[in-house]
XYZ file of C-alpha atoms in Angstrom:
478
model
C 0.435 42.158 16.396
C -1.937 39.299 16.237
C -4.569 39.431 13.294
C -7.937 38.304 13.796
C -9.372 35.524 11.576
C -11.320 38.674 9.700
C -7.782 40.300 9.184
C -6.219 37.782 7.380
C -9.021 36.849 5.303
C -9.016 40.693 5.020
C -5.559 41.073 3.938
C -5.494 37.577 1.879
C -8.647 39.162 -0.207
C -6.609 42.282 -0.534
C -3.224 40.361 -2.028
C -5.240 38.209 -3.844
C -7.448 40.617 -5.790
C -5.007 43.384 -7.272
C -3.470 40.661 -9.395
C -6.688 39.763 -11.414
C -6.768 43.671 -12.234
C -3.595 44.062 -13.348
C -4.238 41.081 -15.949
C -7.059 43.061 -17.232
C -5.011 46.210 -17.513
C -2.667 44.681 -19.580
C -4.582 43.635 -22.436
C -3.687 46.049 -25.449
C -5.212 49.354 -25.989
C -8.054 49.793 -28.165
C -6.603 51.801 -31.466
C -7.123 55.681 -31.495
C -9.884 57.179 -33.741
C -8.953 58.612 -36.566
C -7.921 61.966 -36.283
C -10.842 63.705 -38.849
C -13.342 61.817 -36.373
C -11.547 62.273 -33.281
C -11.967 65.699 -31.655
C -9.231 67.135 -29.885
C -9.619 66.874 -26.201
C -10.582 70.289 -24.331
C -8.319 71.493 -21.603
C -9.792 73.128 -18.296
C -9.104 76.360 -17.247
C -6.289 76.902 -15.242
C -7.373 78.020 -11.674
C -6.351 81.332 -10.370
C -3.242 80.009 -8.457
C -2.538 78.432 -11.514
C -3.473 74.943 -10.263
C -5.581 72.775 -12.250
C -9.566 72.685 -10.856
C -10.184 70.088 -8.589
C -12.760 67.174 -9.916
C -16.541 67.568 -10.097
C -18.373 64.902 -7.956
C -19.766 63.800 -11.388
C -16.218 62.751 -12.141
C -15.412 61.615 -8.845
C -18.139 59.021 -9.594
C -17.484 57.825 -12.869
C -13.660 57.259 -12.184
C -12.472 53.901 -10.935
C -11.642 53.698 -7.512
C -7.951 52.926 -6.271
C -8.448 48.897 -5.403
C -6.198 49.996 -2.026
C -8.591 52.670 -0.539
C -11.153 50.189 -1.058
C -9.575 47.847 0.727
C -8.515 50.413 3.073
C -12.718 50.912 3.901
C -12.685 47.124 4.621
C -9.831 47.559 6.790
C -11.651 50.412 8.628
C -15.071 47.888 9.321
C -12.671 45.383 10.297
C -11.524 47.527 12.849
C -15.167 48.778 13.994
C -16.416 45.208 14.400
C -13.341 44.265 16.893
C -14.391 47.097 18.689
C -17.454 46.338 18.841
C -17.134 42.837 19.662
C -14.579 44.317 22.400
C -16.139 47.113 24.234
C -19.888 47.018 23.643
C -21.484 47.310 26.917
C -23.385 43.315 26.037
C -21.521 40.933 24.565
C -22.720 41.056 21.129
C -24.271 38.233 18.183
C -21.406 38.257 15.410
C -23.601 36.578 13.056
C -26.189 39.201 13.332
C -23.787 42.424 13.524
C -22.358 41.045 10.082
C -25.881 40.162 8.469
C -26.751 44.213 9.614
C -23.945 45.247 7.736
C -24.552 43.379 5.072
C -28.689 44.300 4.777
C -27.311 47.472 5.033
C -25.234 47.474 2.528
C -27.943 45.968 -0.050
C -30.974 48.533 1.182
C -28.378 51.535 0.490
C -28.722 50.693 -2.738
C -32.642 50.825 -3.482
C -35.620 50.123 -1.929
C -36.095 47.010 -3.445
C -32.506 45.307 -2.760
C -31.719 43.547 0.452
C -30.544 40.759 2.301
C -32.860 37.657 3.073
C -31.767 35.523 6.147
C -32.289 31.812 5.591
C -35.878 31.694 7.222
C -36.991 34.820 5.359
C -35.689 32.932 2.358
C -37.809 30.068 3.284
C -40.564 32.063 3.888
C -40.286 34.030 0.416
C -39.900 30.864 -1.894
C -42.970 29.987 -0.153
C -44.752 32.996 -1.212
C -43.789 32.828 -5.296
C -44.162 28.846 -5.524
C -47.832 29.487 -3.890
C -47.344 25.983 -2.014
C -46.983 25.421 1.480
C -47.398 22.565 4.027
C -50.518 23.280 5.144
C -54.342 21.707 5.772
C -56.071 23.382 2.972
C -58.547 25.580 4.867
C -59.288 29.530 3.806
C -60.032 31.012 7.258
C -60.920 34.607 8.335
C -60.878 36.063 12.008
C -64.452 37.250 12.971
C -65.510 38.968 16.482
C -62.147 37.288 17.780
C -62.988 33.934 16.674
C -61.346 31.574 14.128
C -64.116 31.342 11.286
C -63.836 28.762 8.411
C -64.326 30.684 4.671
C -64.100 27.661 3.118
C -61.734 24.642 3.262
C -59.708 24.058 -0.667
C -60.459 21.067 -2.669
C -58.701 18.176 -2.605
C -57.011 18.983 0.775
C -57.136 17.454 3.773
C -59.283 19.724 5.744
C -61.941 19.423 2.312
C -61.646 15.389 2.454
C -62.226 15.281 6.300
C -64.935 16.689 5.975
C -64.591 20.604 7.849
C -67.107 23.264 5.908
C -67.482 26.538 5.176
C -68.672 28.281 8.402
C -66.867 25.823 10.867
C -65.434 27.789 13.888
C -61.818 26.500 15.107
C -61.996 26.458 18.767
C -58.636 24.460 19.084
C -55.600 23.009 17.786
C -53.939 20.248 19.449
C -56.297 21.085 22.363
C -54.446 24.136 22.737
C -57.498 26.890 22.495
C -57.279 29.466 19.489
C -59.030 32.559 21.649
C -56.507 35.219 21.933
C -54.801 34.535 19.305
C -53.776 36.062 16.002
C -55.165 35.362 12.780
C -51.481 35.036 11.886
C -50.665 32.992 15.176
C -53.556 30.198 13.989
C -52.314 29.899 10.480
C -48.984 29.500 11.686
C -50.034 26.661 14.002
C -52.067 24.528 11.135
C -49.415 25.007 8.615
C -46.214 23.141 9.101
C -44.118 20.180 7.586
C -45.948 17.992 5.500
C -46.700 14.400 6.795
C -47.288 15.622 10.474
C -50.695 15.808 12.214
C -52.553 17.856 14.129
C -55.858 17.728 15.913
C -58.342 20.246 14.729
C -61.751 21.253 17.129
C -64.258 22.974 15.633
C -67.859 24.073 16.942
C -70.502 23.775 13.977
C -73.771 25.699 14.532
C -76.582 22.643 14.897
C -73.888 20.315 16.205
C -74.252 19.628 20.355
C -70.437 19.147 20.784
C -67.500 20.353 19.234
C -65.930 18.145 16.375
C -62.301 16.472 16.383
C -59.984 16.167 12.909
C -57.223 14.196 12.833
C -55.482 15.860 9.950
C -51.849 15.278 8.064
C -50.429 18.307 6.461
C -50.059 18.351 2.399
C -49.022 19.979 0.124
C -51.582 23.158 -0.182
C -51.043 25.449 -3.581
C -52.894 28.874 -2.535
C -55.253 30.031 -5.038
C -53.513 32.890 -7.180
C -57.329 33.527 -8.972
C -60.569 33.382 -7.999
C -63.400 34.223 -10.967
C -66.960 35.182 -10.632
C -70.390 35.868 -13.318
C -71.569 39.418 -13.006
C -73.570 41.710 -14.860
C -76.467 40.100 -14.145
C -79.569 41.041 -11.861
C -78.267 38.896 -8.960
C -74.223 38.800 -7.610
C -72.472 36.173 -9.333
C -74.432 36.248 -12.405
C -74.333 37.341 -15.331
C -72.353 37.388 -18.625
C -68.913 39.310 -17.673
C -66.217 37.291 -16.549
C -64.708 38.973 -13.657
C -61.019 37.468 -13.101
C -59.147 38.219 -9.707
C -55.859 38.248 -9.444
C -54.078 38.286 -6.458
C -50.330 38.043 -7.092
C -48.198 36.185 -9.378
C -46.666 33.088 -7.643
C -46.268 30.207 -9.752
C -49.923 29.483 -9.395
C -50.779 33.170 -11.822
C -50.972 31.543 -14.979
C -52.205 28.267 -14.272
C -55.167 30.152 -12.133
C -55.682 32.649 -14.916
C -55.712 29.347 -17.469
C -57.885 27.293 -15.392
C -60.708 29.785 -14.818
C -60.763 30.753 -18.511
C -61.611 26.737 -18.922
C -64.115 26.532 -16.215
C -65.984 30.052 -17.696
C -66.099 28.351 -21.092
C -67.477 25.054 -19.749
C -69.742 26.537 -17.552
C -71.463 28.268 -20.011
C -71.227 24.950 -22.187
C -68.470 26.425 -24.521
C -70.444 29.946 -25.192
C -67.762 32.912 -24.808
C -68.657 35.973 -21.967
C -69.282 39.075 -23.362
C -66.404 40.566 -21.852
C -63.430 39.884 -19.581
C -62.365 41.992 -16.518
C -59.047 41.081 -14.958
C -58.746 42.716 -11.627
C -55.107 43.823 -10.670
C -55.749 46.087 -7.977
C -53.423 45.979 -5.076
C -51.400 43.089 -6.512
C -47.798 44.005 -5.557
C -46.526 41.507 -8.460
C -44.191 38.594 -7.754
C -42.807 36.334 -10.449
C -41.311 37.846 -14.010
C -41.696 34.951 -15.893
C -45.632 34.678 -15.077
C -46.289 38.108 -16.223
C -45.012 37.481 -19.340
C -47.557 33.787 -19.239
C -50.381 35.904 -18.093
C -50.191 38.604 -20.627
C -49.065 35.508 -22.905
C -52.939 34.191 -22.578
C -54.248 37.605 -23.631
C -52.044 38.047 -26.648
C -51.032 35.883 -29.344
C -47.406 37.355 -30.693
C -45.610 40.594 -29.752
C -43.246 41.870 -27.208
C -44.822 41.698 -23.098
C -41.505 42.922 -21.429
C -38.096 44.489 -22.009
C -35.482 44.199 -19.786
C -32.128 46.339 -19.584
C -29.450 45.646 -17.292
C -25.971 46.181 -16.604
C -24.945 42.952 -18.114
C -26.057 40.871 -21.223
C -27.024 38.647 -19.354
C -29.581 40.850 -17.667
C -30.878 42.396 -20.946
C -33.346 40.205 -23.098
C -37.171 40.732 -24.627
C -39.675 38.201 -23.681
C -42.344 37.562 -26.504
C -46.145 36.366 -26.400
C -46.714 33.266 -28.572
C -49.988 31.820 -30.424
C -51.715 29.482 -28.693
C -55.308 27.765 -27.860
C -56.183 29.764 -24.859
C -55.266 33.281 -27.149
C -57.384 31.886 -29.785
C -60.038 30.971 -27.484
C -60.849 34.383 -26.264
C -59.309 36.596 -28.790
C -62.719 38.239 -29.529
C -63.908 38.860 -26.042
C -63.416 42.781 -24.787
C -60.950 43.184 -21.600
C -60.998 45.721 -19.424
C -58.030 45.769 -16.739
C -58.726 47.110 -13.595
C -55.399 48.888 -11.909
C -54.720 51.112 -9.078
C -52.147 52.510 -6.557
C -51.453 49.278 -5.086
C -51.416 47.331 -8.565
C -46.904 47.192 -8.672
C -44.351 45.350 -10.606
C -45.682 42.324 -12.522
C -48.859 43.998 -12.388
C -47.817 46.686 -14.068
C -45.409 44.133 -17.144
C -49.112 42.796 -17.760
C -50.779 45.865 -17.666
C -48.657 47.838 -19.850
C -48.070 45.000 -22.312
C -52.070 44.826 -22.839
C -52.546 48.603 -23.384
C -49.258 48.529 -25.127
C -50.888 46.156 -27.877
C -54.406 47.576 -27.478
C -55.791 44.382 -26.319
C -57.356 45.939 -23.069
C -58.521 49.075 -21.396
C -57.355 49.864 -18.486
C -59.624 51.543 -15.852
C -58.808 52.632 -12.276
C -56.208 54.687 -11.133
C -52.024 54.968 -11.429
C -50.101 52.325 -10.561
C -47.210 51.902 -8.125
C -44.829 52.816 -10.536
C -41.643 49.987 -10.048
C -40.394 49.573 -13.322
C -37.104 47.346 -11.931
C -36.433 43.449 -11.567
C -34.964 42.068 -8.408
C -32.787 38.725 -9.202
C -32.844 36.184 -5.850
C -29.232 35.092 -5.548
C -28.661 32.303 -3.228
C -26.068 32.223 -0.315
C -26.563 28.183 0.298
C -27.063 27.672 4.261
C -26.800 31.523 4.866
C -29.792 32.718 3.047
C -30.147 35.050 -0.202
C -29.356 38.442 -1.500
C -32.244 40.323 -3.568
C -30.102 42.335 -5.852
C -32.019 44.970 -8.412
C -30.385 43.808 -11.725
C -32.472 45.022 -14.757
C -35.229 47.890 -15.340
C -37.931 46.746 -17.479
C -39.821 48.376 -20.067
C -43.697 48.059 -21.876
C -43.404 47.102 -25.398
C -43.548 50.696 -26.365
C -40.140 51.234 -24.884
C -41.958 53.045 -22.048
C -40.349 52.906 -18.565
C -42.464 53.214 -16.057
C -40.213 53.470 -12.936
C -41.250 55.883 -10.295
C -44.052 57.067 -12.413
C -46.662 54.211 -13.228
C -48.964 53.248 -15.664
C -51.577 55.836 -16.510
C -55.149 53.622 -17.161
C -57.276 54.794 -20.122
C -60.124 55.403 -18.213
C -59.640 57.104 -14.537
C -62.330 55.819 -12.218
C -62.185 56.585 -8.730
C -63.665 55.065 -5.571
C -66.116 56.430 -3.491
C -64.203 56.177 -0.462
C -65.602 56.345 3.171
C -65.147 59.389 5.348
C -63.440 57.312 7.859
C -60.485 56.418 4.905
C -60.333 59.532 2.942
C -56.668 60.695 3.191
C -55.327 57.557 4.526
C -56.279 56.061 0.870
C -53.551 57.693 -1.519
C -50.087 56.307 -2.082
C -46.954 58.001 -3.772
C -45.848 54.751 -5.138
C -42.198 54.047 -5.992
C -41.407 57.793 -5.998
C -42.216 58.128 -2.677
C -39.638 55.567 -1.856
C -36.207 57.113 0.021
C -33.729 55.739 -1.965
C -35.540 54.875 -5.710
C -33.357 54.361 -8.684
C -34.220 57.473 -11.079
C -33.801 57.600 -14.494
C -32.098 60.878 -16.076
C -34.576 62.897 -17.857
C -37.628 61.018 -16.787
C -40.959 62.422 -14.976
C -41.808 61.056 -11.801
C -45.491 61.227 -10.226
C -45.717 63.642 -7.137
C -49.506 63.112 -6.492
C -50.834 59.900 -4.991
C -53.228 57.104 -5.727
C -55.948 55.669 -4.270
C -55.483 51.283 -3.081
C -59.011 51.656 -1.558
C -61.109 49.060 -2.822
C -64.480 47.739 -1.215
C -64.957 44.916 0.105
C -68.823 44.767 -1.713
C -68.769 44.575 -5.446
C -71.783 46.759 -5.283
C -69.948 49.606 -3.327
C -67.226 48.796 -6.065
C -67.188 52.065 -8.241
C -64.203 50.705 -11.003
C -65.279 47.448 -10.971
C -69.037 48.481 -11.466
C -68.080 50.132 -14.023
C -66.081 48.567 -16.389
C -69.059 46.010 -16.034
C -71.740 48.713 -17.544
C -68.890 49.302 -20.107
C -68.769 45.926 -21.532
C -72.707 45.957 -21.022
C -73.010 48.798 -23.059
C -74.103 50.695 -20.590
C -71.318 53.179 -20.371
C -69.468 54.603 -23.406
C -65.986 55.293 -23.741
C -63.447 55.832 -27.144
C -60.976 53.886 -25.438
C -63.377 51.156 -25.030
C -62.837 48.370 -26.934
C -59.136 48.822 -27.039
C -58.745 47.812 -31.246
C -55.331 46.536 -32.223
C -53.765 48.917 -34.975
């Protein structure tokens, strides 16, 4: 019979493995227990034939499986993919029929686990190093049209001169009507050094306007921070902190707004802090533990528990300048159903401590910690490697973090019902943990696009004010 390439590696993988677990199975015994502490082991009841009963599925499950029926299961997808290959009615992509099998391997796992084919890995360092080769504009689609929000600083699109309010019209005199906001970003962001040709149409201007521009190096902003409390938006004497996940740009975002606050108001500290979480789905581990670093000055943020030692460690806050610098200035945390992951390592390590109050609604509840594994030129693997837990040993997988305060949203007639999430319980497929509650009721991501119409956020403002009183507000360290 003639093997197939997939065979032999099949049945070289089979010969070659065994060996390694017979070395291991030949190391000596541990020694028995003594016999005072060793109880003697209990016999199941003989089954009415006499037989012995056949194994629970509990112990099917713990017990090692015989290396050759495993090998036998390869042997069996070996034979499915020939067939495949063989008979199906179009001849089909190997690459991709083995990258299914393997995604599907990974997302029978959990939710969270999967595999990431090399331009999805491109595409997801992007996301958590918050750079990308890009012009530097912030754009919004608006009645169809490509609308300018504001171009970043230091960017190309800032130095050439486009402005807030700037409508694209074109790029590379290719017209941007009909398409996506999605489409147009795609088009202006690319490999850095190249140009493109930019056309805008500027109210007051007679003709459109031409930009030559070169693509840079853009970092997204992770924060954006804003005055309120005061009798006009954007003033005021409550720092308001947004969030919006936690690429690599979190703590340096979180760090330089602080600054800025402080020298705005020519070193004088706000009265209180609000750092808005809601809806970010998380991101980095090692920037939750910076953020909630910048709150707290010693004291666990996160512990993490996995199958190896290697996954299992507890990541401490240090002293530090920025600490010091606002270590008497209230901080409320806003949360809600959409506020997941790292979110929820800075969240609970703040109410943990009793550094902040948290006011909203539950959060998303995914208390586990994915570890990217590279595959070189054939992508990555996300692999769930560790659960993590607050400070308080609290796990809050499938069931969230409960805030101190619940607020809710006023939310439009038009959303109500539509608003409310499960979270990670509602997730086929969630790691559980034995003995643990889960949440069964959702909660709410709606948030308004108005900070007037904004019922949490509105109010943890009139709590630092005064104007609202609460025992859990301010959170005092014990």
């Amino acid at each position: 019979m003639r093997l197939t390439p997939l065979r032999v590696a099949a049945i070289v993988l089979a010969l070659s493995l065994p060996a390694g677990l017979l070395i291991a199975q030949e190391e000596p015994a541990p020694a028995p227990a003594p016999a005072e502490a060793q109880a003697p082991p209990a016999e199941p009841a003989p089954a009415p034939s006499g037989e012995q009963p056949e194994p629970t599925a509990e112990e099917n499950a713990a017990a090692p499986r015989d290396p050759l029926e495993i090998y036998a299961d390869l042997n069996l997808f070996g034979e499915i993919f020939d067939r495949i290959r063989a008979e199906y009615v179009d001849p089909p992509d190997e690459q991709e029929l083995i990258r299914a099998a393997i995604q599907g391997m990974l997302t029978s796992l959990d939710p969270h686990s999967g595999y990431l084919p090399p331009a999805d890995y491109d595409d997801m360092r992007e996301d958590t190093s918050g750079e990308f080769g890009g012009l530097g504009i912030e754009v919004t689609m608006e009645e169809g049209v490509i609308k300018v929000v504001s171009p970043i600083d230091d960017t190309p699109a800032a130095k050439a001169g486009i402005l807030a309010n700037d409508l694209i019209i074109e790029l590379d005199g290719i017209q941007v009507q009909g398409l996506t906001l999605d489409e147009a970003v795609a088009k202006m962001r690319g490999q850095i050094g190249t140009s493109i040709k930019v056309t805008v149409f500027r109210e007051g201007v007679d003709k459109p306007l031409d930009f030559e521009l070169t693509r840079a190096i853009i970092a997204m902003r992770a924060v954006r921070w804003s005055m309120e409390g005061g009798t006009e938006e954007g003033q005021g004497d409550v720092a308001v902190l947004r969030l919006s996940r936690f690429s690599e740009q979190a703590f340096v975002g979180i760090e330089k707004a602080l600054k800025d606050i402080y020298e705005q108001r020519d070193g004088v500290a706000p009265k209180g802090i609000i750092l808005d979480l809601r809806n970010n789905p998380g991101g980095l581990v090692d920037q939750s533990v910076y953020v909630a670093d910048a709150f707290l000055k010693q004291g666990a943020v996160v512990l993490t528990r996995g199958r190896i030692p290697e996954e299992s460690a507890r990541y401490d806050a240090q002293p530090d300048p920025l600490d010091a610098m606002i270590a008497d200035v209230p901080l409320v945390v806003l949360i809600n159903g959409g506020s997941a992951s790292a979110s929820e390592i800075v969240a609970g390590a703040l109410q943990d401590h009793k550094r902040a109050t948290l006011v909203g609604t539950r959060s998303f509840g995914k208390g586990s910690v994915q570890s990217i594994i590279s595959l070189g030129p054939d992508g990555a693997m996300r692999l769930t490697t560790a659960r993590y837990y607050t400070p308080n040993n609290r796990s809050i997988q499938a069931l969230g973090i409960t805030p101190d305060i619940e607020i809710k949203q006023v939310v439009p007639a038009e959303f109500q019902g539509r608003d409310e999430i499960i979270g990670e319980a509602g997730l086929a497929g969630h790691i559980t943990i034995e003995g643990q509650e889960e949440t069964s009721v959702g909660s709410s991501v709606y948030v308004p696009a108005e900070k007037a119409d904004d019922t949490q956020l509105q109010y943890a403002i009139r709590l630092i004010d005064g104007a609202e009183t609460d025992p859990a507000f301010p959170a005092v360290a014990e």
